[in-house]
Coordinates of C-alpha atoms in Angstrom, one line a residue:
X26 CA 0.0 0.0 0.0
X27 CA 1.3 3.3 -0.9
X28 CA 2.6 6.2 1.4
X29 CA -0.5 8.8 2.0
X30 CA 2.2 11.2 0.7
X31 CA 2.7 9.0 -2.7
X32 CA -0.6 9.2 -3.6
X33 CA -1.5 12.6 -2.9
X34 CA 1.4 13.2 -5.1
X35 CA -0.5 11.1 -8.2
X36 CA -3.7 12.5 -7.5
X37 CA -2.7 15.8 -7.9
X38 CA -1.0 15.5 -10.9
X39 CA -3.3 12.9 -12.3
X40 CA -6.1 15.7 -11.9
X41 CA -4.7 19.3 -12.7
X42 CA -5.4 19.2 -16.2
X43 CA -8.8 20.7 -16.7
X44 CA -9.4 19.2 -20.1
X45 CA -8.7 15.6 -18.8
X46 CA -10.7 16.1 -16.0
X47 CA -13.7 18.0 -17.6
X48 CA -13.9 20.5 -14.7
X49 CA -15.8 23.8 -15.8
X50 CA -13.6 26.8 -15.3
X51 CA -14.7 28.0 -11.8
X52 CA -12.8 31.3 -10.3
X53 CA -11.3 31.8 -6.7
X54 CA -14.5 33.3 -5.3
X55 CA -16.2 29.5 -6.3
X56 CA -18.7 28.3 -3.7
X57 CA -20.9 25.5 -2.4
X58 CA -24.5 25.4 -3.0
X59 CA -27.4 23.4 -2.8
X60 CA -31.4 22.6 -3.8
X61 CA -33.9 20.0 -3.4
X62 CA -32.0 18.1 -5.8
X63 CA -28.4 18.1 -4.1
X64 CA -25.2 19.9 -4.1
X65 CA -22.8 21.1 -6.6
X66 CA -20.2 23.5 -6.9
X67 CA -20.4 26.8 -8.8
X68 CA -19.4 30.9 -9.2
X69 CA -22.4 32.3 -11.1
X70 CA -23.3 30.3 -14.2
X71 CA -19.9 28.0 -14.3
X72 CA -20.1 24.7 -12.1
X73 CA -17.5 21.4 -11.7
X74 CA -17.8 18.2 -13.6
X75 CA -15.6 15.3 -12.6
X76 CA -13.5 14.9 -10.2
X77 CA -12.5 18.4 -8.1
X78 CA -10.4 19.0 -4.9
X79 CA -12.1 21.5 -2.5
X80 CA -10.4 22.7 0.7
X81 CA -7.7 19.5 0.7
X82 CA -10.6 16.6 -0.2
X83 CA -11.9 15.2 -3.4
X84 CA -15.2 15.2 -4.7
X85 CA -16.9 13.7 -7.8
X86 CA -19.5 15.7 -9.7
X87 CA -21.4 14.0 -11.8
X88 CA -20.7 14.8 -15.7
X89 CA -23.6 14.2 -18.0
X90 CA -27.5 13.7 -17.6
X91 CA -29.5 15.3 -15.8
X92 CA -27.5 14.7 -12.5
X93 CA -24.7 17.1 -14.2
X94 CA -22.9 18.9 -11.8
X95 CA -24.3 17.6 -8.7
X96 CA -21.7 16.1 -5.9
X97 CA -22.0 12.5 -5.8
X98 CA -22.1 10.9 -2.3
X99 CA -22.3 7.2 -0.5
X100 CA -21.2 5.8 -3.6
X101 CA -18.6 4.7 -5.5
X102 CA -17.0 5.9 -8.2
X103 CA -14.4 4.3 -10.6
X104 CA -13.6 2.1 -7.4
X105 CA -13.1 5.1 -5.1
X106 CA -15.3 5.4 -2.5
X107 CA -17.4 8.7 -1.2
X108 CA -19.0 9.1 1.9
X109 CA -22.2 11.0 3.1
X110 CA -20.1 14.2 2.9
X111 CA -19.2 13.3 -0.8
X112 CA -15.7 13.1 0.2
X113 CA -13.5 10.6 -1.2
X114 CA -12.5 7.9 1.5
X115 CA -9.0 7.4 1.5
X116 CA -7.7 4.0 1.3
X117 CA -11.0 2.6 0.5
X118 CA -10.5 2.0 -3.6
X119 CA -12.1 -1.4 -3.9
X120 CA -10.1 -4.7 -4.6
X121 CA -8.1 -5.0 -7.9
X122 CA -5.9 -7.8 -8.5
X123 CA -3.5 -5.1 -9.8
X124 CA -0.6 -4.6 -7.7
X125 CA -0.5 -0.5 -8.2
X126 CA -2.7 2.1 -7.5
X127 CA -4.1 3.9 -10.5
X128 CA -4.6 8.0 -10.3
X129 CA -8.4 8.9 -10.5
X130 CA -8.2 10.0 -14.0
X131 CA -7.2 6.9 -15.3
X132 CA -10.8 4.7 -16.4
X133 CA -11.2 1.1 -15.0
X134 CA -11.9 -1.1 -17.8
X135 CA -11.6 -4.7 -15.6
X136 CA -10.2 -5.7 -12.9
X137 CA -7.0 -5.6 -14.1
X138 CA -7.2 -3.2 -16.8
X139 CA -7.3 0.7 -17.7
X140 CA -7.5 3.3 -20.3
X141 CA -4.7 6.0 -19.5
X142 CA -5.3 9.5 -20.3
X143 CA -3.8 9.4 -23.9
X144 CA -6.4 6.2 -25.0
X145 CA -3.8 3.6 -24.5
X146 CA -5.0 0.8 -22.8
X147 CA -2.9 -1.0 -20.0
X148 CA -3.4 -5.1 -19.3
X149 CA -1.7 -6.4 -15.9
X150 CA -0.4 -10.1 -16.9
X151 CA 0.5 -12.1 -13.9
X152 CA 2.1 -15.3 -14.1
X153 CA 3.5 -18.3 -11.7
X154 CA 6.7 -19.6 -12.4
X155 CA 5.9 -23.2 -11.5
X156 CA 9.6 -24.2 -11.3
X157 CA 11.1 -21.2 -13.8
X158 CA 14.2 -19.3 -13.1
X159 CA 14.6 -15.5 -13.7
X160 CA 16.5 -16.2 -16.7
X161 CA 14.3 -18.2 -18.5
X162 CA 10.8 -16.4 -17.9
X163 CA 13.0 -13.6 -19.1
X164 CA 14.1 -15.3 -22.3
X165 CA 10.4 -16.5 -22.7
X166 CA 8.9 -13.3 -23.0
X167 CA 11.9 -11.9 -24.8
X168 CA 11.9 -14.4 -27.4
X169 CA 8.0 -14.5 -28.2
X170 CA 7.8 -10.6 -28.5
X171 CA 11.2 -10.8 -30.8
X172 CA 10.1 -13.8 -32.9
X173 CA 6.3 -12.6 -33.7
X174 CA 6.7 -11.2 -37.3
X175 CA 4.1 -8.6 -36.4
X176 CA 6.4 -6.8 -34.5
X177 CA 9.3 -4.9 -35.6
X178 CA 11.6 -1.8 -33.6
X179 CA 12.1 -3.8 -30.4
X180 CA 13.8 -2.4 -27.6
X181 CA 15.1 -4.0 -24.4
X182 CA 16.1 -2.1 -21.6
X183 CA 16.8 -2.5 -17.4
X184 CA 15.0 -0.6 -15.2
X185 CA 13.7 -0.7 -11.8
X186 CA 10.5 0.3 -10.2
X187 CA 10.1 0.7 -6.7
X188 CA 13.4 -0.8 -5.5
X189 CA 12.2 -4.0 -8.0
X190 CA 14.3 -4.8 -10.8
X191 CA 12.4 -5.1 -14.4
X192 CA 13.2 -5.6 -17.8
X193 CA 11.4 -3.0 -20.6
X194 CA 10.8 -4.5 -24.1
X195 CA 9.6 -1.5 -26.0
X196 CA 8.4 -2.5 -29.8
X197 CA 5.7 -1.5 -32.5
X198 CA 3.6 -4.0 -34.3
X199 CA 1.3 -4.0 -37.5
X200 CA -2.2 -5.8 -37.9
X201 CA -2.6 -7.5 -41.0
X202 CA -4.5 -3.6 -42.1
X203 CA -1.5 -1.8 -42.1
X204 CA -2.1 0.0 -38.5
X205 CA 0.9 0.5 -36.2
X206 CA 0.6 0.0 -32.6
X207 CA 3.4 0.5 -30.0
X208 CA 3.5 -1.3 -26.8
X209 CA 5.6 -1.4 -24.0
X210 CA 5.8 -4.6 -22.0
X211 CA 7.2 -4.0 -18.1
X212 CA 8.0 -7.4 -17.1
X213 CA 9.0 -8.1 -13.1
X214 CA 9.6 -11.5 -12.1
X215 CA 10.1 -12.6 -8.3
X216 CA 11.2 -16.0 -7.0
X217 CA 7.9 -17.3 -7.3
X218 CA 5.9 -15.1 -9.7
X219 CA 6.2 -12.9 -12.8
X220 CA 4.7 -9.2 -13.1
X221 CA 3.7 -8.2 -16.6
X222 CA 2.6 -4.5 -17.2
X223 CA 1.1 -4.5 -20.9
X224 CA 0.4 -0.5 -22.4
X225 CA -0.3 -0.6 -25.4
X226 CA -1.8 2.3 -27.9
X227 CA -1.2 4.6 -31.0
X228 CA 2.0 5.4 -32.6
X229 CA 1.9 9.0 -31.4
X230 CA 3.1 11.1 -28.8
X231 CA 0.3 10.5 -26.5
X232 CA 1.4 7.1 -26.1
X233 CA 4.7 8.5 -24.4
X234 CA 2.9 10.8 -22.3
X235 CA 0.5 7.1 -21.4
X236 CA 4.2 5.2 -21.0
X237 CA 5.8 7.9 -18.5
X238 CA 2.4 8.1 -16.7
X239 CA 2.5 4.6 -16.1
X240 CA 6.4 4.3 -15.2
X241 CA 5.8 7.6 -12.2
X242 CA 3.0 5.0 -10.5
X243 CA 5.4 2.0 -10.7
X244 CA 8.2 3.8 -9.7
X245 CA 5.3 5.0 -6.8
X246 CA 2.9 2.6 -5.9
X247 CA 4.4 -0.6 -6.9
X248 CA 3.3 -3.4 -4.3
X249 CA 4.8 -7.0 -4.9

């Protein structure tokens, strides 16, 4: 489980962007206010959508519909849980067999998948050893990525997330239409089990923004 101070750190950044977030501009003299209905958050005709942090806590207003712009409260939301204040309970994200903890902004798809800010899609791949060394689930997953002819511009590099050692196969494949993907597999592997981090998306520049996003909440969050 991460630090309290990690994952303020995540949240924030995870959640400055306005554009990402869909949170209606709102000036310094914003306000609470409420009707029959509920509570949202507004300065004269402008109001919050998404997620929003107000006074040090996080809230979730809702985006579309005609709930739009009202706090949500004693629910859950993309696996975080609010109270009966609408604040988000800390510590309270429900289970995912993902060994990380994903920023707010990034969109559950399963249990261990998500959709990063940029579209690219990242697949957690767990696997027991059952008897393998390092070295060889290392040369497995080197050799398949290496020796599939739909991929082409591999990469290997070391790196190490969170005080755990990993290798980085970074590589671009093509469909049997033409289109390019890139992918970067982050494999970890343990005495007993192997960590696979799958992100995968368009050959653009989003998909670095996607890939360093990803590598800050290892290098953060990582729990093996």
């Amino acid at each position: 489980m991460m630090k309290k101070l990690n994952l303020k750190k995540i949240i924030t950044i995870g959640l400055l962007t306005t554009s990402i977030l869909g949170v209606t501009s709102i000036g310094a003299s914003a306000e609470w206010r409420q009707n029959t209905r509920g509570w949202w958050y507004s300065q004269g005709n402008s109001y919050a959508t998404g997620w929003k942090n107000i006074d040090g806590k996080w809230y979730y207003f809702y985006e579309d519909g005609s709930s739009s712009g009202y706090m949500a409260y004693n629910t859950t939301i993309k696996g975080y849980k609010l109270g009966l204040d609408g604040a988000w309970i800390q510590n309270s994200t429900t289970t995912s067999i993902i060994p990380i903890t994903a920023p707010l902004n990034w969109t559950r798809l399963t249990d261990d998948g998500y959709s990063l800010n940029n579209g690219s899609v990242l697949a957690y791949k767990p696997k027991e050893l059952q008897g393998y060394s390092y070295d060889q689930a290392l040369w497995d997953v080197g050799s398949s990525i290496i020796e599939n002819k739909n991929n082409s511009n591999v990469h290997t590099t070391s790196q190490k997330y969170n005080g755990h050692v990993a290798m980085r196969y970074e590589y671009t494949d093509t469909s049997s239409t033409g289109s390019i993907k890139r992918n970067c597999f982050i494999v970890i592997v343990t005495s007993s089990k192997l960590y696979g981090f799958m992100l995968c998306g368009n050959n653009d520049e989003g998909f670095e923004i996607d890939k360093q996003n990803l590598e800050y909440v290892l290098n953060s969050t990582l729990n093996i």
